CSV table of C-alpha atoms in Angstrom, one decimal:
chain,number,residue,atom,x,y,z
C,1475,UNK,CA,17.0,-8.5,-16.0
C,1476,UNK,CA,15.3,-6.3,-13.9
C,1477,UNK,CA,12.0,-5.0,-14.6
C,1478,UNK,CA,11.6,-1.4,-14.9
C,1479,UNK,CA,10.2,0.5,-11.9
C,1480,UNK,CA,6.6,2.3,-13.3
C,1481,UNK,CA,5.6,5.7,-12.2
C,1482,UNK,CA,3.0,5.5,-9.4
C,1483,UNK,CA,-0.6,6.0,-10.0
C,1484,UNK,CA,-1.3,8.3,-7.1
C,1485,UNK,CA,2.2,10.2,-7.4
C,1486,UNK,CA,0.8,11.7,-11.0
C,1487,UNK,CA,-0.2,15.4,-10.2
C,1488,UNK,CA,-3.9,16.5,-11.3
C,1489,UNK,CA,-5.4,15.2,-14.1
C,1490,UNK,CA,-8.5,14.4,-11.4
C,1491,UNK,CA,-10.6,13.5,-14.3
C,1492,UNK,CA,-8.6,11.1,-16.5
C,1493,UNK,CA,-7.7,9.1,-13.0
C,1494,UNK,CA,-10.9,8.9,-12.1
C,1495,UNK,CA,-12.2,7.3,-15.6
C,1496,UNK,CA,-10.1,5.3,-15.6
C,1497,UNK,CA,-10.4,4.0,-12.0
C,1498,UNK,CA,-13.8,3.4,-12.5
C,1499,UNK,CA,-13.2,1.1,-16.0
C,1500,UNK,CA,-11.0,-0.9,-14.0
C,1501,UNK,CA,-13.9,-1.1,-11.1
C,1502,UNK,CA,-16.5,-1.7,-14.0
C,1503,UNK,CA,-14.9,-2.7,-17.1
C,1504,UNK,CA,-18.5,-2.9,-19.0
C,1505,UNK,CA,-18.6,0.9,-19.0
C,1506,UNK,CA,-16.9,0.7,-22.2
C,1507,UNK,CA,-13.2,2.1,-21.6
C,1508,UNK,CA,-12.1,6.0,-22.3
C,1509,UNK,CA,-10.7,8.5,-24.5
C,1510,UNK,CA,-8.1,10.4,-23.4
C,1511,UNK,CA,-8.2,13.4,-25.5
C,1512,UNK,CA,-5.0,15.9,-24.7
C,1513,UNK,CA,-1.7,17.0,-25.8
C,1514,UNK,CA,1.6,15.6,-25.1
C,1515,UNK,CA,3.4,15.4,-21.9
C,1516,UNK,CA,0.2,15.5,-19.9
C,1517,UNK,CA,0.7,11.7,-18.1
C,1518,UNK,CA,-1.6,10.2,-20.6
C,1519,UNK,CA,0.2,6.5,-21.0
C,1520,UNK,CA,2.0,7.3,-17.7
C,1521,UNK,CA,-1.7,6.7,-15.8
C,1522,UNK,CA,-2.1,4.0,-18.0
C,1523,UNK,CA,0.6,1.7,-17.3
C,1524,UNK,CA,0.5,3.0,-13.4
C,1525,UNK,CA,-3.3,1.8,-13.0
C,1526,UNK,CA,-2.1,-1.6,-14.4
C,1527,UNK,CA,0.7,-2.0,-11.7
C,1528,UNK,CA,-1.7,-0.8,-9.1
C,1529,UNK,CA,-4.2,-3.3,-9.5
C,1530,UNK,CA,-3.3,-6.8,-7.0
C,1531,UNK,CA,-3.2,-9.9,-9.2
C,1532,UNK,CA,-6.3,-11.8,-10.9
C,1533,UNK,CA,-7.3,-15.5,-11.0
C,1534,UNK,CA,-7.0,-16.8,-14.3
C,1535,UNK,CA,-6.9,-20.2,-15.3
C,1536,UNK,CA,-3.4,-22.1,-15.5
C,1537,UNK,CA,-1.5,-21.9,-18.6
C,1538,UNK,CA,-4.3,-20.5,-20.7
C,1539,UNK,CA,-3.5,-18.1,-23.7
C,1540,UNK,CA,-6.3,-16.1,-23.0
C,1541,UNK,CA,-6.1,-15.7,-19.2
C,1542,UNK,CA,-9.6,-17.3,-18.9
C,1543,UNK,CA,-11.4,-16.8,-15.5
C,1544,UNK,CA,-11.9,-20.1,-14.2
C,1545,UNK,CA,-14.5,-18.7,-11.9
C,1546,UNK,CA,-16.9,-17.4,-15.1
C,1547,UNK,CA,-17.7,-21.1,-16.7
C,1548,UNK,CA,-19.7,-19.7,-19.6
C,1549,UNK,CA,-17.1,-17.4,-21.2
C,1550,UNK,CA,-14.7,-20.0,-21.1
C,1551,UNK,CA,-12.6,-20.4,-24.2
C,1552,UNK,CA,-12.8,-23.8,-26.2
C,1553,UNK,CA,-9.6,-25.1,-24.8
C,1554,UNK,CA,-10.7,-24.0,-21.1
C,1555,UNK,CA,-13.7,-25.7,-21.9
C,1556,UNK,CA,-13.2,-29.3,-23.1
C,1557,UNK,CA,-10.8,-29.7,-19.7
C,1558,UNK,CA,-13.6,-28.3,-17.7
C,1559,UNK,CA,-15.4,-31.6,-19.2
C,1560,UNK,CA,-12.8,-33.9,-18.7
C,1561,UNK,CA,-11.3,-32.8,-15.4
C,1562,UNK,CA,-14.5,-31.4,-13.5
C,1563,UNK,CA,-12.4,-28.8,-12.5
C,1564,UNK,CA,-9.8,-25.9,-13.6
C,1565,UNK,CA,-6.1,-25.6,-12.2
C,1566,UNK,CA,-5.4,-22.0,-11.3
C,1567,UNK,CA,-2.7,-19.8,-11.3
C,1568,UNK,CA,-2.6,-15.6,-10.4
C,1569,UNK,CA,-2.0,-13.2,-13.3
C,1570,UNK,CA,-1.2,-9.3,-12.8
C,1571,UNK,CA,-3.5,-7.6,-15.3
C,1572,UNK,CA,-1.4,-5.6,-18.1
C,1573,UNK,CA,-1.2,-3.1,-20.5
C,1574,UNK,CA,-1.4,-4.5,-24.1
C,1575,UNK,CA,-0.2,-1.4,-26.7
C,1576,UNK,CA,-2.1,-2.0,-30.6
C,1577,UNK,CA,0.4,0.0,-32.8
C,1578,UNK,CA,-1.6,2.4,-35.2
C,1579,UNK,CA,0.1,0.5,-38.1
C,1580,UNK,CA,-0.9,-2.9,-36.6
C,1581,UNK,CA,-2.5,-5.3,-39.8
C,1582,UNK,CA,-5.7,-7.0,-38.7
C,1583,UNK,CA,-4.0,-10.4,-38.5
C,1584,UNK,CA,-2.0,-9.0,-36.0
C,1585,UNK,CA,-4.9,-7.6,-34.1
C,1586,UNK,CA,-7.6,-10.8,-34.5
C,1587,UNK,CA,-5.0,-13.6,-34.7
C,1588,UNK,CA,-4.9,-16.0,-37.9
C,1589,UNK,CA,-5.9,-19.2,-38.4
C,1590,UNK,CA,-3.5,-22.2,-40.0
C,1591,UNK,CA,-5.8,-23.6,-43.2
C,1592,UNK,CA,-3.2,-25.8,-44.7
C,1593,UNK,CA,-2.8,-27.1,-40.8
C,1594,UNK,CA,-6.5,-28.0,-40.8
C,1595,UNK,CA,-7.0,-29.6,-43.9
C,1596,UNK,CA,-4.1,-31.6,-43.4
C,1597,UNK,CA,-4.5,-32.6,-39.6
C,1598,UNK,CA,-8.2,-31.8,-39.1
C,1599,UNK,CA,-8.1,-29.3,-36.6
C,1600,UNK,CA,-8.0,-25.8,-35.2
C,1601,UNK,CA,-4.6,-24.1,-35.3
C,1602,UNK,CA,-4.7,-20.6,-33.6
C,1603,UNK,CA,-2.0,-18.4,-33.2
C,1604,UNK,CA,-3.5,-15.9,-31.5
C,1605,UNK,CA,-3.5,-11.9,-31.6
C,1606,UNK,CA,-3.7,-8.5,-29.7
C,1607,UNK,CA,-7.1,-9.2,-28.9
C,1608,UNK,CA,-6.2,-12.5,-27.7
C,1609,UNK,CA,-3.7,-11.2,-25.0
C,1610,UNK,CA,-6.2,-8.4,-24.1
C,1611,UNK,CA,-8.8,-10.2,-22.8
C,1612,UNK,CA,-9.2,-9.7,-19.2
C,1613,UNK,CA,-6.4,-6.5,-19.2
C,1614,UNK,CA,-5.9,-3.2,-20.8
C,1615,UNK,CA,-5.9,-2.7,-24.0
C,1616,UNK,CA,-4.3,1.1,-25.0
C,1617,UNK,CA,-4.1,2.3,-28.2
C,1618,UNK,CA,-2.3,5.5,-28.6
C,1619,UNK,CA,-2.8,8.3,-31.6
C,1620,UNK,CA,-6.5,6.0,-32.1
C,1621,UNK,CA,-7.3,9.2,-34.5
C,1622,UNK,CA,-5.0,7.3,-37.0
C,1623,UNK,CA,-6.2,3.9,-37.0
C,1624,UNK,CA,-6.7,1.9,-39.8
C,1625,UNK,CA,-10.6,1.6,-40.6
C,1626,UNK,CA,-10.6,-1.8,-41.0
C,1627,UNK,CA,-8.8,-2.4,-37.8
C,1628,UNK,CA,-11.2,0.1,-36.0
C,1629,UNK,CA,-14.4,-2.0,-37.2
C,1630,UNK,CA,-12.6,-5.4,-35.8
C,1631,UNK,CA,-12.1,-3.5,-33.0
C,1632,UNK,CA,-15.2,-2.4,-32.3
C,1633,UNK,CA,-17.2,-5.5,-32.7
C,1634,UNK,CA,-15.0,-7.3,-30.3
C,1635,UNK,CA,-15.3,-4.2,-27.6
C,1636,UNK,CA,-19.1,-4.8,-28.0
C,1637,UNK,CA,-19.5,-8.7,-28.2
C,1638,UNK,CA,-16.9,-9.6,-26.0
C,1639,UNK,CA,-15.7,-11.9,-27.8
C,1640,UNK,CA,-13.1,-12.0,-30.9
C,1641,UNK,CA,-14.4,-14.5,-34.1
C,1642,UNK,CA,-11.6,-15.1,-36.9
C,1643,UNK,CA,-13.2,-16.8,-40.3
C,1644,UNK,CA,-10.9,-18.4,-43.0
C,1645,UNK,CA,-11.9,-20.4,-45.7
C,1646,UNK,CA,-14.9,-21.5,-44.1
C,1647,UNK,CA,-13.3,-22.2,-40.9
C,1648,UNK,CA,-14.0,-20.0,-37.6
C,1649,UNK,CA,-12.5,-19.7,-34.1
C,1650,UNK,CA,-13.4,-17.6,-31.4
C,1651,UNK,CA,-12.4,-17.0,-28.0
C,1652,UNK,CA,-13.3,-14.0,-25.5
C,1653,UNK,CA,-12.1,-10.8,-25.9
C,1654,UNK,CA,-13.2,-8.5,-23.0
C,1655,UNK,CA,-10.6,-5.5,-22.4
C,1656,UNK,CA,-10.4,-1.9,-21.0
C,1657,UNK,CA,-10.2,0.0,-23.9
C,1658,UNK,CA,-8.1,3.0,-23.1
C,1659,UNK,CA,-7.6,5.4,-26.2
C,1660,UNK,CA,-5.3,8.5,-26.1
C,1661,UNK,CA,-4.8,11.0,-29.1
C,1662,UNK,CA,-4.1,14.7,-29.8
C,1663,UNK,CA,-6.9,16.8,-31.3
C,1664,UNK,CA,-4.5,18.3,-33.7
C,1665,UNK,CA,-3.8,15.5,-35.3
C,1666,UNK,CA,-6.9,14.9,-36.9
C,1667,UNK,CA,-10.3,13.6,-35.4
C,1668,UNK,CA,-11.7,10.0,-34.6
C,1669,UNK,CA,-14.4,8.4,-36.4
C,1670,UNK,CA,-18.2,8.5,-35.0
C,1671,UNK,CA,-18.7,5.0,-35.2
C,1672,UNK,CA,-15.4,5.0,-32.4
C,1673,UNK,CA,-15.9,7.6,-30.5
C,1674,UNK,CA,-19.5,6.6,-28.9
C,1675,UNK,CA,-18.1,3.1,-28.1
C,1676,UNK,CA,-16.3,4.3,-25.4
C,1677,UNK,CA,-18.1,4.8,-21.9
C,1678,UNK,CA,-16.7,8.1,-21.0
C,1679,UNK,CA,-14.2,10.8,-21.9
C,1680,UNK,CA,-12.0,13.5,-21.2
C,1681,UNK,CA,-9.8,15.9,-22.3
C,1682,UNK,CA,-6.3,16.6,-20.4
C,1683,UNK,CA,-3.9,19.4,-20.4
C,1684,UNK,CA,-0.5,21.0,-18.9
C,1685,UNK,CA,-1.3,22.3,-15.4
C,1686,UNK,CA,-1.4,26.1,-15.5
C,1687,UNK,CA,-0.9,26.6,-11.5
C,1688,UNK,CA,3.0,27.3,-10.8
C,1689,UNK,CA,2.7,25.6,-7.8
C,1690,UNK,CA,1.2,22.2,-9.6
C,1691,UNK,CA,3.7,22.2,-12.5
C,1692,UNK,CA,6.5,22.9,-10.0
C,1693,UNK,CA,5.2,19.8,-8.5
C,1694,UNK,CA,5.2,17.8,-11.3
C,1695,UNK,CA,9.3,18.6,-12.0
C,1696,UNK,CA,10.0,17.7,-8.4
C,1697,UNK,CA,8.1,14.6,-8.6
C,1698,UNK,CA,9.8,13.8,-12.4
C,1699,UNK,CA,13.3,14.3,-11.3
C,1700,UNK,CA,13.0,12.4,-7.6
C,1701,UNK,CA,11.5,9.4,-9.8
C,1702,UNK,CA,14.4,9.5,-11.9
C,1703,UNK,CA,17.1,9.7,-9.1
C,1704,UNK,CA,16.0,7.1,-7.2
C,1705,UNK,CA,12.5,4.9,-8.7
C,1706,UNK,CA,12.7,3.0,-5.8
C,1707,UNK,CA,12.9,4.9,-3.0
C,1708,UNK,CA,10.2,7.4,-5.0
C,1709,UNK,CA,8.1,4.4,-5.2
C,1710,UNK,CA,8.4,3.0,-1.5
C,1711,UNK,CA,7.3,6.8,-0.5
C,1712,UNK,CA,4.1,6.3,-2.4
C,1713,UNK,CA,3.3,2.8,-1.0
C,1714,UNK,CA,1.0,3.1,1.6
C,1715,UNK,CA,-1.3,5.7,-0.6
C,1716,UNK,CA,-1.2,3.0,-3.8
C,1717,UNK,CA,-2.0,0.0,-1.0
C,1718,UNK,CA,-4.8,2.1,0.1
C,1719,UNK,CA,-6.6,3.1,-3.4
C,1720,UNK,CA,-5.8,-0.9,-4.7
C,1721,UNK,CA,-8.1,-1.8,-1.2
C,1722,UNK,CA,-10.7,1.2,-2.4
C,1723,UNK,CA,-11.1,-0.8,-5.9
C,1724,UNK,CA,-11.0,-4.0,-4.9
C,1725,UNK,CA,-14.1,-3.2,-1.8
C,1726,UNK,CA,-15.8,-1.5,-4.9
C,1727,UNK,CA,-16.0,-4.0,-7.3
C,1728,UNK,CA,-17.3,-6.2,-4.6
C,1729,UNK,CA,-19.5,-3.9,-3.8
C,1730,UNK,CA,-20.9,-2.8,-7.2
C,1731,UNK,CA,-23.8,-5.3,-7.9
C,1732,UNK,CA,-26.0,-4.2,-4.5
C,1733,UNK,CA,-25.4,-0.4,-5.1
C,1734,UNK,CA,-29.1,0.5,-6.0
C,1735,UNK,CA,-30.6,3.9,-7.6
C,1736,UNK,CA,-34.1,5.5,-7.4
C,1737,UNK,CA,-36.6,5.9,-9.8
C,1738,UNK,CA,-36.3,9.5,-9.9
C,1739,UNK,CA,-32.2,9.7,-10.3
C,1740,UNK,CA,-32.8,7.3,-13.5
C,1741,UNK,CA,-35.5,9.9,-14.8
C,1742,UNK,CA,-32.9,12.7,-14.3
C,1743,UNK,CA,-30.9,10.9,-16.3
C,1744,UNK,CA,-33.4,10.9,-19.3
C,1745,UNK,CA,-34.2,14.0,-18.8
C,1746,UNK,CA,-30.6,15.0,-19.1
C,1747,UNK,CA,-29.9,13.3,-22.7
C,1748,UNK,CA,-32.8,14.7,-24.3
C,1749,UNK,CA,-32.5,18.2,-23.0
C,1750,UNK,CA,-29.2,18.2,-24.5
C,1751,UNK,CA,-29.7,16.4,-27.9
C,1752,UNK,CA,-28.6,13.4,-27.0
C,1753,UNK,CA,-29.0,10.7,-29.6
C,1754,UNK,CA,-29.8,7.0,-29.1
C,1755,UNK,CA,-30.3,5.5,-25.5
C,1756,UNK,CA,-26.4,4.3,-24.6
C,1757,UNK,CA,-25.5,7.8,-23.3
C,1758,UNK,CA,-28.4,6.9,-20.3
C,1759,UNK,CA,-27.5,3.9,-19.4
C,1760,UNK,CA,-23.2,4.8,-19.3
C,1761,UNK,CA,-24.4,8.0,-16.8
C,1762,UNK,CA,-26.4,5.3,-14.9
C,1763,UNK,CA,-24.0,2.4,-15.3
C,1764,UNK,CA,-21.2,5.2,-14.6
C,1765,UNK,CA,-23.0,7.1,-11.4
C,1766,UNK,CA,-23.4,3.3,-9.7
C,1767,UNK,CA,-19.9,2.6,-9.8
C,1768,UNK,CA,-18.9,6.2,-8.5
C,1769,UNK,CA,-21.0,5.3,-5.1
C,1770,UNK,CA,-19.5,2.2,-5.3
C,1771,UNK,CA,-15.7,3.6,-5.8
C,1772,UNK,CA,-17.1,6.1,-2.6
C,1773,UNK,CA,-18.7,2.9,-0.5
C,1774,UNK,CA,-21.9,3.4,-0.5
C,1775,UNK,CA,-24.6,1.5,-1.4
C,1776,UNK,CA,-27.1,4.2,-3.4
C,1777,UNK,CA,-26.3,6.6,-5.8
C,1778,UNK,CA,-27.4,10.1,-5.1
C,1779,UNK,CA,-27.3,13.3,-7.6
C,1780,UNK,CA,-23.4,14.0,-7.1
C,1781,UNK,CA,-22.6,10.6,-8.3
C,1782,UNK,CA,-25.0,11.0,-11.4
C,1783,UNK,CA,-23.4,15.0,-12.3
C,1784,UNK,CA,-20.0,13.7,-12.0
C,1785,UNK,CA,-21.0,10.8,-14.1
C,1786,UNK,CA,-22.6,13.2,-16.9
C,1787,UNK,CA,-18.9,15.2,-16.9
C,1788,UNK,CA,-17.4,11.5,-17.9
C,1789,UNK,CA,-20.7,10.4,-19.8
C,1790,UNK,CA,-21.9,13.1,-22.3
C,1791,UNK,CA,-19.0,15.7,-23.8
C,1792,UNK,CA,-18.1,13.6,-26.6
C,1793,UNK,CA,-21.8,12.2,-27.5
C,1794,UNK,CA,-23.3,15.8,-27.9
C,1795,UNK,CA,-24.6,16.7,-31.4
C,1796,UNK,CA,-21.8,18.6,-33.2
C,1797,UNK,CA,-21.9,21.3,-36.4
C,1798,UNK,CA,-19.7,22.2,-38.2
C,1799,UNK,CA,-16.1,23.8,-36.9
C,1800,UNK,CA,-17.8,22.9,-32.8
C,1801,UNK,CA,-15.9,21.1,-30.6
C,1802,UNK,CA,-18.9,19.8,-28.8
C,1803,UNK,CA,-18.0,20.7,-25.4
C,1804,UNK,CA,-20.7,20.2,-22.4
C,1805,UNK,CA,-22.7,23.2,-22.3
C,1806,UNK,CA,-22.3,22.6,-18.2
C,1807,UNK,CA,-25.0,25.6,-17.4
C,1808,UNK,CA,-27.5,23.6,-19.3
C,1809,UNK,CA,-26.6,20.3,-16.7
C,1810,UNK,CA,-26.9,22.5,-13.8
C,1811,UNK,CA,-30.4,23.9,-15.0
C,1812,UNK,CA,-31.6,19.8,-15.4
C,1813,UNK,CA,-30.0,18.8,-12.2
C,1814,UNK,CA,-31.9,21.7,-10.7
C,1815,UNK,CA,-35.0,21.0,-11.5
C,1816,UNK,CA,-34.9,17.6,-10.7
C,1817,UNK,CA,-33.4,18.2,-7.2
């Protein structure tokens, strides 16, 4: 059976903003994903899946349930590392990162894997069959309508996102293996709002909607309707541009860990959270962590006060203190004013 031909990343029309988040999760997967906030029929799971078929394959090691990097010995999983100890060495095999969907009516079995206790009483040993988190480790993990998430499957949720790594105890018996994903979370405002405790875990966010140029949304029906005709052909037209942005991020993720920022850019930063209200330090260090992968998406090696105002756009919107009946948008006058000053 075929597989089905996905939209291509660069051939989605605007939307500069949502493309670019998530372009620079994929570059630096600790900034903490993003929330896609938008309403329908604005190419919110369509850049999802087309970033995942972008990106060239990873190294993972062979036959692994939990895609392992054999290259990163201490976040090994157990099985990965007992046959690091007995063979000196892991067998490798190339893996095309993915997008891994959590239903909103997902159980938390299904999302932390269960454990087999009448296995290990009887045998003595581990029995895992494992879950979403399991198969999201290393890829994307998108969860549409996130507003309507079970609470108990938002607080697994967020404790793997922040250790790294997924922990199931039954009975007195525990597993874990590693658990480090892109969290990618869409939802519509009207259909209720996300919890607090959510919504700062994820690096950055935006909000979408329908182009309101003629000229864009035309656009956007040509593109739809040759896509349809003919995926292939559509695709093959877009090649050279998707080639071209996969080379960007993979020379930027190389890059990332010698990009280097001044003293002064990381006290604008500061300056920035507490002029608006900011609370707690996390918003700081995701404009930082954000702004130094920006120059390294650009290839450069410093950040300089571009990269750390586009990085506020992504960083601070949803973290801003919020009363009653506000929808906490980025008073962006106020940014300017900071940037200003520290210029």
């Amino acid at each position: 059976m075929k597989r089905k031909a996905v939209f291509p990343f660069t051939a989605i029309v605007g939307q500069n903003d949502m493309k670019l988040s998530l372009i620079l999760n994929v570059i630096n997967p600790a900034l903490g994903g993003v929330l896609i906030k938008g309403e329908k029929g604005t190419a919110k799971s369509t850049a999802v899946r087309a970033l995942a078929e972008l990106l060239p394959a990873m190294e993972s090691v062979h036959g692994c349930r939990f895609h392992c990097n054999p290259h990163e010995t201490n976040h090994l999983c157990d099985n990965c590392a007992s046959l690091l100890k007995v063979q000196k060495s892991l067998s490798v095999e190339s893996v095309k990162m993915r997008v891994v969907e959590l239903p909103v009516n997902a159980t938390e079995d299904r999302v932390v894997g269960t454990l087999d206790i009448e296995h290990a009483i009887k045998k003595g040993e581990k029995k895992f069959d494992p879950g979403i988190l399991a198969q999201s480790n290393r890829n994307i993990l998108y969860v549409d309508e996130i507003n309507l998430l079970d609470d108990h499957v938002v607080d697994v949720l967020l404790d793997a996102a922040a250790m790294g790594i997924n922990t199931v105890e039954r009975e007195g018996i525990s597993y874990s293996h590693p658990a480090k994903f892109v969290l990618v979370g869409t939802m519509n405002p009207e259909e209720g709002d996300i919890r607090p405790q959510l919504l700062d875990r994820f690096g950055l966010s935006v909000i979408v909607r329908g182009e309101h140029d003629p000229t864009q949304r035309v656009e956007v029906i040509k593109r739809r309707l040759a896509y349809e005709q003919d995926a292939d052909a559509f695709i093959n037209t877009y090649a050279t541009k998707q080639n071209e942005l996969a080379q960007k991020i993979i020379t930027a993720r190389n890059l990332l860990n010698t990009v280097s920022i001044d003293d002064k850019l990381l006290e604008t930063a500061a300056r920035l959270s507490i002029e608006l209200g900011v609370d707690g330090h996390r918003a700081d260090i995701t404009v930082i962590k954000t702004a130094l992968t920006i120059a390294a998406f650009n290839n450069r090696m410093s950040v300089n006060m571009d990269d750390i105002k586009t990085a506020a756009k992504l960083v601070l919107p949803h973290r801003m203190r919020r009363r009653p009946f506000e929808n906490g948008e980025l008073d962006w006058t106020k940014v300017e004013a900071v940037l200003n000053d520290n210029a």
